[in-house]
Coordinates of C-alpha atoms in Angstrom, one line a residue:
M280 CA 135.2 59.3 40.9
L281 CA 137.1 59.7 37.8
A282 CA 134.9 56.9 36.4
K283 CA 131.9 58.8 38.1
Y284 CA 133.2 61.4 36.3
N285 CA 133.5 59.5 33.5
F286 CA 129.7 57.9 33.6
M287 CA 128.0 61.5 34.3
A288 CA 129.4 62.9 31.2
Q289 CA 128.3 60.4 28.8
L290 CA 124.3 60.9 30.4
R291 CA 124.6 64.5 30.0
S292 CA 125.6 63.8 26.2
R293 CA 123.0 61.4 25.8
N294 CA 120.3 62.9 28.2
V295 CA 120.8 66.1 29.5
R296 CA 117.3 65.9 31.2
L297 CA 118.0 63.0 33.6
F298 CA 121.4 63.9 34.0
Y299 CA 119.8 67.2 35.3
K300 CA 117.2 66.1 37.8
L301 CA 120.0 63.4 38.9
V302 CA 122.1 66.7 39.8
I303 CA 119.4 68.6 41.3
D304 CA 117.4 66.1 43.6
D305 CA 121.3 65.0 44.7
L306 CA 123.9 67.8 45.1
E307 CA 125.6 67.1 47.6
E308 CA 126.0 63.7 46.9
L309 CA 126.7 64.6 42.6
A310 CA 128.6 68.0 42.6
P311 CA 131.7 66.4 43.6
V312 CA 131.4 64.0 40.8
I313 CA 130.3 67.1 38.6
Y314 CA 132.6 69.5 39.8
T315 CA 135.5 69.9 42.8
P316 CA 137.4 68.1 43.6
T317 CA 136.8 65.4 41.2
V318 CA 137.1 67.8 38.0
G319 CA 140.7 68.3 39.0
T320 CA 141.6 64.6 38.1
A321 CA 139.2 65.1 35.1
C322 CA 141.4 67.8 33.8
L323 CA 145.0 66.2 34.5
E324 CA 143.5 63.1 32.1
Y325 CA 141.3 65.6 30.0
S326 CA 143.4 64.9 26.6
N327 CA 142.7 61.4 27.0
I328 CA 139.2 60.4 28.7
L329 CA 137.5 63.6 25.1
P330 CA 136.3 60.7 24.0
F331 CA 135.0 59.0 26.5
L332 CA 132.7 62.0 27.6
T333 CA 130.3 62.7 24.9
S334 CA 128.1 60.8 22.4
P335 CA 129.6 61.0 18.6
G336 CA 128.8 63.9 17.3
V337 CA 128.0 65.8 20.9
A338 CA 130.9 69.1 21.1
D339 CA 131.9 69.5 25.0
G340 CA 132.4 73.3 24.9
L341 CA 134.0 75.8 22.5
F342 CA 137.5 75.9 21.8
L343 CA 139.2 78.9 20.4
H344 CA 142.8 80.0 19.6
D345 CA 145.1 81.8 17.2
A346 CA 144.4 80.0 14.2
D347 CA 140.5 81.0 14.8
M348 CA 140.7 84.5 15.3
P349 CA 139.9 84.7 11.1
T350 CA 136.6 83.8 11.8
L351 CA 135.8 83.9 15.4
R352 CA 132.5 85.1 14.9
E353 CA 131.4 82.3 12.4
M354 CA 132.5 80.0 15.2
I355 CA 130.6 81.3 18.0
K356 CA 127.9 80.8 16.1
N357 CA 128.2 77.8 14.2
Y358 CA 129.0 76.2 17.8
Q359 CA 124.8 76.8 19.0
P360 CA 123.5 73.8 19.7
V361 CA 120.3 74.8 19.7
P362 CA 119.5 77.6 17.3
D363 CA 116.7 79.2 18.6
F364 CA 118.6 79.3 22.7
Q365 CA 121.5 82.2 22.2
P366 CA 123.8 81.5 25.4
Q367 CA 122.8 83.9 28.6
I368 CA 126.5 83.4 30.3
A369 CA 129.1 82.0 28.7
V370 CA 132.2 80.7 31.9
I371 CA 135.8 81.5 29.9
S372 CA 139.3 79.9 30.4
D373 CA 142.9 79.6 29.0
G374 CA 143.7 76.7 31.0
S375 CA 146.5 79.1 32.9
R376 CA 145.7 78.4 36.3
I377 CA 143.6 75.0 36.7
L378 CA 142.1 75.2 40.6
G379 CA 145.6 74.9 42.4
L380 CA 146.7 72.2 39.7
G381 CA 148.6 75.7 36.9
D382 CA 148.6 75.6 34.0
L383 CA 146.9 72.5 32.0
G384 CA 146.4 74.3 28.4
M385 CA 143.7 73.4 27.4
N386 CA 143.2 70.2 30.2
G387 CA 141.3 73.3 31.6
M388 CA 138.0 73.2 29.8
G389 CA 136.3 70.7 31.8
I390 CA 136.8 73.6 34.5
P391 CA 133.6 75.7 32.3
I392 CA 131.5 72.4 31.6
G393 CA 131.5 71.7 35.0
K394 CA 130.9 75.9 36.1
L395 CA 128.2 75.8 34.1
Q396 CA 126.5 72.4 35.2
L397 CA 126.2 74.1 38.6
Y398 CA 124.4 77.3 37.0
V399 CA 122.1 75.2 36.2
A400 CA 121.9 73.3 39.1
G401 CA 122.0 75.8 41.3
A402 CA 120.3 79.0 39.7
G403 CA 118.5 77.3 37.3
I404 CA 119.7 79.0 33.9
D405 CA 118.6 77.3 30.9
P406 CA 121.6 74.5 29.8
R407 CA 121.1 75.9 26.3
R408 CA 121.8 79.2 26.6
T409 CA 125.2 77.9 28.6
L410 CA 128.8 78.4 26.0
P411 CA 132.2 77.0 27.6
I412 CA 135.0 78.3 25.9
L413 CA 138.9 77.5 26.5
L414 CA 140.5 79.9 24.4
D415 CA 143.8 77.9 24.1
L416 CA 147.2 80.8 23.5
G417 CA 149.3 77.1 23.8
T418 CA 150.7 76.2 27.7
N419 CA 153.8 76.6 29.4
N420 CA 153.8 72.8 30.8
E421 CA 156.2 70.6 29.9
K422 CA 155.4 67.4 30.4
L423 CA 152.3 68.2 28.0
L424 CA 154.1 70.0 25.4
N425 CA 155.9 66.4 25.5
D426 CA 153.7 64.5 26.0
E427 CA 151.8 62.7 22.5
F428 CA 148.2 62.4 23.2
Y429 CA 147.5 66.2 24.8
L430 CA 145.2 67.6 22.3
G431 CA 145.8 71.3 22.6
V432 CA 148.1 74.1 20.6
R433 CA 151.9 73.0 21.7
Q434 CA 153.5 76.2 21.7
K435 CA 154.6 78.6 24.6
R436 CA 151.8 81.3 25.9
P437 CA 152.2 84.4 24.1
D438 CA 154.1 87.3 25.9
D439 CA 150.9 90.2 27.7
E440 CA 150.5 92.1 23.8
Q441 CA 149.8 89.0 21.7
F442 CA 147.2 87.8 25.4
Y443 CA 145.6 90.5 25.5
S444 CA 145.3 91.0 21.7
A445 CA 143.7 88.1 21.4
V446 CA 141.4 87.8 24.4
D447 CA 140.2 91.4 23.5
R448 CA 139.5 89.6 19.8
V449 CA 137.4 87.1 21.2
M450 CA 135.5 89.2 24.1
T451 CA 134.5 92.0 20.7
A452 CA 133.3 88.8 18.3
L453 CA 131.2 87.4 21.5
H454 CA 129.6 90.1 22.1
E455 CA 128.8 91.0 18.8
V456 CA 127.3 87.7 17.9
Y457 CA 125.7 88.4 21.7
P458 CA 125.1 91.4 22.9
K459 CA 123.4 90.1 25.9
L460 CA 125.5 87.5 26.5
L461 CA 127.4 87.3 30.9
I462 CA 130.7 86.6 30.3
Q463 CA 132.1 84.9 33.6
F464 CA 136.6 84.4 33.7
E465 CA 137.4 81.3 35.4
D466 CA 140.7 79.5 36.6
W467 CA 143.2 82.6 34.7
S468 CA 146.6 83.6 35.5
S469 CA 147.0 86.1 38.7
E470 CA 148.3 89.0 36.6
H471 CA 145.9 88.0 33.6
A472 CA 143.0 87.7 36.4
F473 CA 144.0 91.2 37.3
G474 CA 144.4 92.6 34.2
L475 CA 141.2 91.0 32.7
L476 CA 139.5 92.7 35.3
D477 CA 140.3 96.4 35.0
R478 CA 140.2 95.7 31.5
Y479 CA 136.6 94.9 31.1
Q480 CA 134.7 95.4 34.4
Y481 CA 133.2 98.6 33.3
K482 CA 132.8 97.7 29.6
T483 CA 131.1 94.8 29.3
L484 CA 128.5 93.0 31.5
C485 CA 131.3 90.4 33.7
F486 CA 132.9 89.3 36.9
N487 CA 135.7 87.3 38.1
D488 CA 135.0 84.4 40.3
D489 CA 138.2 84.0 41.7
I490 CA 138.2 87.7 42.7
Q491 CA 135.4 87.9 42.7
G492 CA 133.0 85.3 43.4
T493 CA 135.2 83.5 45.6
G494 CA 135.5 86.7 47.3
A495 CA 131.7 86.9 48.2
V496 CA 131.3 84.1 49.2
I497 CA 134.2 84.2 51.6
L498 CA 133.0 87.5 52.9
A499 CA 130.2 85.3 53.7
G500 CA 131.2 83.2 56.2
V501 CA 133.6 85.5 57.5
I502 CA 130.3 87.5 58.8
N503 CA 129.5 85.0 60.2
A504 CA 132.3 83.5 61.7
V505 CA 132.9 87.2 63.0
R506 CA 129.2 88.0 64.6
R507 CA 129.4 84.0 66.0
V508 CA 133.1 85.0 67.8
E509 CA 131.5 88.5 68.6
K510 CA 128.4 87.4 70.3
E511 CA 130.2 83.9 72.0
S512 CA 134.2 85.5 73.1
N513 CA 133.1 88.8 73.4
I514 CA 135.5 90.2 70.7
S515 CA 134.9 93.3 68.3
P516 CA 135.0 93.3 64.8
K517 CA 137.9 95.5 65.0
D518 CA 140.4 94.0 66.6
H519 CA 140.4 91.4 63.8
R520 CA 143.8 90.7 62.1
V521 CA 143.4 88.4 59.4
V522 CA 146.9 86.0 57.7
F523 CA 146.4 85.6 54.5
Y524 CA 148.4 82.5 53.3
G525 CA 148.8 82.5 50.1
A526 CA 148.2 85.4 48.1
G527 CA 147.4 84.8 44.4
S528 CA 144.0 86.4 43.3
A529 CA 141.5 84.6 44.7
A530 CA 143.9 85.5 47.8
I531 CA 143.4 89.9 47.0
G532 CA 139.3 88.7 45.9
V533 CA 139.0 88.2 49.4
A534 CA 140.6 90.4 51.5
R535 CA 139.3 93.4 49.5
Q536 CA 135.5 92.1 49.8
I537 CA 136.6 91.6 53.0
Q538 CA 137.9 94.9 54.1
E539 CA 134.6 96.5 52.1
Y540 CA 132.4 94.4 55.1
F541 CA 135.3 96.5 57.5
Q542 CA 134.5 99.5 55.5
I543 CA 130.8 99.7 54.9
D544 CA 129.3 97.5 58.0
Q545 CA 131.9 98.7 60.4
G546 CA 132.6 102.1 59.8
M547 CA 136.3 102.1 59.5
S548 CA 138.4 103.5 56.9
E549 CA 139.7 102.5 53.7
D550 CA 143.6 102.5 55.8
E551 CA 142.1 101.6 59.0
A552 CA 140.5 98.1 57.4
R553 CA 143.8 97.9 55.0
K554 CA 145.4 97.0 57.9
I555 CA 143.5 94.5 59.6
F556 CA 145.6 92.0 56.5
W557 CA 148.7 90.3 56.4
L558 CA 149.6 88.7 53.2
V559 CA 152.2 85.1 53.2
D560 CA 153.7 84.8 49.5
S561 CA 156.2 81.8 48.9
K562 CA 158.8 83.9 50.0
G563 CA 156.9 85.1 53.7
L564 CA 155.6 88.3 55.7
V565 CA 154.2 90.4 52.0
T566 CA 156.3 93.7 53.2
S567 CA 157.0 96.5 51.2
D568 CA 161.2 97.0 52.0
R569 CA 160.9 92.7 51.5
G570 CA 164.2 93.6 48.2
D571 CA 161.8 92.0 45.3
K572 CA 159.8 93.2 43.7
L573 CA 156.5 92.2 44.0
A574 CA 153.4 92.0 41.4
Q575 CA 151.1 94.1 41.4
H576 CA 148.2 92.9 43.1
K577 CA 150.1 91.6 46.4
V578 CA 151.8 96.0 46.1
Y579 CA 148.2 97.5 47.8
Y580 CA 148.7 94.7 51.3
A581 CA 152.7 94.7 51.4
R582 CA 153.0 95.8 55.4
N583 CA 155.6 99.0 56.4
D584 CA 154.8 98.2 59.6
N585 CA 157.9 95.8 59.9
Q586 CA 161.1 97.6 61.4
G587 CA 162.6 96.0 58.7
K588 CA 161.7 92.6 60.4
Q589 CA 160.8 89.3 57.5
Y590 CA 159.4 86.6 58.6
K591 CA 159.2 83.8 56.0
D592 CA 157.7 80.4 58.2
L593 CA 153.8 80.3 59.7
L594 CA 154.5 79.7 63.1
D595 CA 156.6 82.7 62.9
I596 CA 154.4 84.9 61.3
I597 CA 151.2 84.0 64.1
N598 CA 153.4 84.6 66.9
Y599 CA 154.2 88.1 64.8
V600 CA 150.9 89.1 63.8
R601 CA 149.2 87.1 66.5
P602 CA 146.2 87.0 64.2
T603 CA 142.4 85.8 65.0
A604 CA 141.4 84.1 61.8
L605 CA 143.8 82.2 59.1
I606 CA 142.8 82.0 56.0
G607 CA 144.6 79.7 53.5
L608 CA 144.4 79.9 49.8
S609 CA 147.8 78.5 49.2
S610 CA 147.9 75.1 47.6
I611 CA 150.0 73.5 49.1
S612 CA 148.6 70.8 52.4
G613 CA 149.4 70.5 54.9
A614 CA 150.3 73.8 55.2
F615 CA 148.7 74.9 58.6
N616 CA 149.8 72.1 60.6
E617 CA 149.7 70.7 64.1
T618 CA 151.8 73.3 65.6
A619 CA 150.5 76.5 63.9
L620 CA 146.6 75.3 64.8
K621 CA 147.3 74.9 68.4
R622 CA 149.5 78.2 68.9
M623 CA 145.9 80.1 67.0
A624 CA 144.2 77.7 69.7
E625 CA 146.5 79.1 72.6
L626 CA 146.0 82.9 71.2
N627 CA 142.2 82.5 70.3
Q628 CA 139.6 81.2 72.2
Q629 CA 137.4 80.5 68.7
P630 CA 140.3 80.8 66.0
I631 CA 138.7 81.1 62.4
V632 CA 140.9 78.5 60.2
F633 CA 139.9 78.9 56.8
P634 CA 142.0 76.4 54.1
L635 CA 140.3 77.0 51.0
S636 CA 142.6 75.5 48.7
N637 CA 141.3 72.7 46.2
P638 CA 141.2 70.5 45.2
A639 CA 141.8 68.5 48.8
T640 CA 144.7 66.9 48.2
Q641 CA 146.1 69.9 48.1
A642 CA 144.3 71.5 51.5
E643 CA 146.1 73.5 54.0
C644 CA 144.2 70.9 56.6
T645 CA 141.6 69.0 56.9
F646 CA 138.2 69.7 59.6
E647 CA 139.3 66.3 61.5
Q648 CA 142.7 67.9 62.4
A649 CA 141.7 71.5 62.8
M650 CA 139.4 70.2 64.6
K651 CA 141.8 67.4 67.5
A652 CA 145.0 70.4 67.5
T653 CA 142.5 73.5 68.6
D654 CA 140.4 71.3 71.7
E655 CA 137.3 71.2 69.2
R656 CA 137.3 75.2 68.9
V657 CA 137.8 76.4 65.7
I658 CA 135.4 77.7 63.9
F659 CA 135.5 76.2 60.4
A660 CA 135.3 76.6 56.7
S661 CA 137.3 75.1 53.3
G662 CA 137.3 75.4 50.2
T663 CA 136.4 71.0 49.6
A664 CA 134.1 69.5 50.8
F665 CA 135.0 67.2 54.5
P666 CA 132.9 64.9 56.5
S667 CA 131.7 65.6 59.5
Y668 CA 134.4 64.9 62.5
T669 CA 132.6 62.8 65.7
S670 CA 134.1 64.3 69.2
P671 CA 135.7 61.3 71.7
S672 CA 131.5 62.4 73.6
G673 CA 129.9 61.4 70.3
K674 CA 129.4 64.4 69.1
V675 CA 128.8 65.8 65.7
H676 CA 130.8 69.2 64.6
Y677 CA 130.0 69.8 60.3
A678 CA 133.0 70.9 58.1
D679 CA 131.6 74.2 56.4
Q680 CA 132.1 74.1 53.1
G681 CA 133.1 77.7 51.2
N682 CA 131.6 76.7 48.2
N683 CA 131.9 79.8 44.8
M684 CA 128.2 77.4 43.7
Y685 CA 126.5 79.4 46.8
C686 CA 127.4 83.2 45.5
F687 CA 128.3 82.7 41.6
P688 CA 125.2 81.1 40.5
G689 CA 123.3 83.7 41.8
I690 CA 125.5 86.5 40.4
G691 CA 125.4 85.3 36.8
L692 CA 121.0 84.9 36.9
G693 CA 120.9 88.2 38.8
G694 CA 122.9 89.9 36.2
C695 CA 120.8 87.6 33.7
L696 CA 117.4 89.3 34.8
S697 CA 118.5 92.3 35.2
E698 CA 120.8 93.4 32.7
P699 CA 122.6 95.5 34.1
K700 CA 125.6 97.8 32.3
H701 CA 128.3 96.5 34.0
I702 CA 128.6 94.3 37.3
S703 CA 129.1 97.0 39.8
N704 CA 132.1 96.0 43.1
R705 CA 128.8 96.4 44.7
M706 CA 126.7 94.4 43.4
I707 CA 129.0 91.6 44.8
Y708 CA 128.9 92.6 48.7
T709 CA 125.5 93.0 48.7
S710 CA 125.3 89.0 46.8
A711 CA 127.8 88.4 49.8
K712 CA 125.4 89.9 53.0
A713 CA 122.7 88.1 51.1
L714 CA 124.8 84.8 51.2
A715 CA 124.7 86.0 54.5
E716 CA 121.7 86.2 55.6
S717 CA 120.5 82.9 54.2
V718 CA 121.2 81.0 56.7
N719 CA 118.3 79.3 58.2
A720 CA 117.5 79.3 61.9
E721 CA 118.9 75.2 62.4
E722 CA 121.8 76.0 60.6
Q723 CA 122.7 78.9 63.1
A724 CA 122.0 76.0 66.1
Q725 CA 123.9 73.7 64.8
G726 CA 126.6 76.7 63.9
R727 CA 127.3 76.2 60.5
L728 CA 128.5 79.1 58.4
Y729 CA 126.3 78.3 55.3
P730 CA 123.8 77.5 53.9
S731 CA 122.9 73.5 53.4
L732 CA 123.4 73.4 49.5
K733 CA 120.3 71.0 50.2
R734 CA 119.0 74.8 49.5
I735 CA 121.1 76.2 47.0
R736 CA 118.5 77.2 44.6
P737 CA 115.9 79.0 47.3
V738 CA 120.1 80.6 48.2
S739 CA 120.9 81.1 44.6
V740 CA 117.4 83.7 44.4
E741 CA 118.4 85.4 47.6
V742 CA 121.4 86.0 45.9
A743 CA 120.2 87.0 42.0
A744 CA 117.2 88.9 44.0
A745 CA 119.8 90.9 45.6
V746 CA 122.3 91.7 42.8
M747 CA 119.4 92.8 40.7
E748 CA 117.8 95.4 44.0
E749 CA 121.4 97.4 44.3
A750 CA 122.0 96.9 39.8
A751 CA 118.2 99.3 40.0
R752 CA 119.4 101.0 42.6
E753 CA 122.8 102.0 40.7
G754 CA 120.9 102.9 38.1
L755 CA 122.9 100.2 35.6
A756 CA 119.8 97.8 35.3
T757 CA 118.4 98.3 31.2
A758 CA 115.8 95.2 32.0
S759 CA 112.9 96.2 34.5
V760 CA 113.6 95.0 38.3
P761 CA 110.5 94.5 40.0
Q762 CA 110.3 97.2 43.2
N763 CA 108.6 95.1 45.1
R764 CA 110.7 92.2 47.2
D765 CA 108.0 89.2 47.5
E766 CA 107.4 89.8 43.4
L767 CA 110.6 89.6 42.7
F768 CA 111.2 86.3 44.2
K769 CA 108.6 85.4 42.5
Y770 CA 109.5 86.7 39.5
V771 CA 113.5 85.5 40.0
N772 CA 111.6 81.4 40.3
A773 CA 109.4 81.7 37.4
Q774 CA 112.4 82.4 35.4
M775 CA 114.5 79.0 36.5
W776 CA 114.7 76.1 34.3
T777 CA 113.2 72.8 35.9
P778 CA 113.9 69.6 34.4
E779 CA 110.1 68.7 34.1
H780 CA 109.4 71.9 32.2
S781 CA 111.8 71.1 29.8
D782 CA 111.1 70.2 25.6
D783 CA 112.9 68.1 23.6
T784 CA 114.9 70.6 22.1
L785 CA 117.5 69.2 24.6
S786 CA 117.7 66.5 22.8
R787 CA 120.3 67.9 20.1
I788 CA 123.2 69.4 22.5

């Protein structure tokens, strides 16, 4: 697969229009090549393969580090590949938490590049208006620091004071050069991911895909799973109990989004909705009396009703909580073993199991394992693509993938077109509702929780339109948003870039 990744990267550097024509026409096959799971391998090898990814003289992205701070504005201006096309969207990472692979430093550039390719393919963002950025402040990965071929800055990561000072300067420079730029934070360490979102969400046009995008996509799948269980097994939405195996930024983001659904759509109080969730980290069930100092982002969901009992093993936690849903964001391969899955099936007629860790080598379980262990009763969605499963009777079951690509391109497109003062939590929530509603009758008949990736552009239009409507409703939109829904859809469609209607300036990227 890495050879395919290299080939596609070379094609993009030589013929952008052909690259996107191929990707758009066969996204289901090529998305795993240009992004997850292959991009994980590419990031691990990035310093080694970088010379083979682009043609001579073609930049692969904008790398920034401490030494660049005095000349940030000039560097940002000089990077612009096509002078007449100012960037609309930037994806920025510091490489500190790449997928489930950890701190990869400068090698994490594959993530901003891949995300922006999906913006183009999935939502029609003009490739000339995309800006991939890697803020290289060093790495704590000793293997990389000792690797003679590593191309990043060879120093340990700075303390929080230096870190936030550097990011502040980068954000200020970006918005001085491009005032309307939408910035997506991607793959930062959990503590910094929340810190950056708290710091910038209401000051500038930005969002965090790991926290908000992942939360929105999984919420859409959960909404459809809850509706299905209610319809087929007569389980009230208010009776769900959800165990999160993993308590990082993505897990908290998902929990927050699902909690909004129970509060807004099911009429539960904040405290009632919060008590639906049990979080599990590397030390076990997250409780307020566990005896260790909890990271700040875990405190809100720490249980205080455990009567002093502590649980570490997943099976013990399942027996204690008796969950209706098990969501994995731990990056621990095989964490949802056969025993745990069978117990979920004993407790539930239709157990909801979402192993969401990326890449596939770190998924908590496979679709086949979940199907076999639950007598094919599982309602399943994963973070990485799994093949379909054919039962002994010959029936084919399809694995849903809670792919962030269903939401973030539409959120970004809606943000670019409505130009809101900031991306509100309610805009993220409406993107999830729009995604849930986009599953058509044929897909519902197949038991799907998500639409087909073949329809990603129409789905992105629905998500973008919902974001724009909410931006206007909240009075945040600074650009005109059509009030008539049909006109709004026509407007969004008309703004989407296609390879067929591009000009020769693409040859300069």
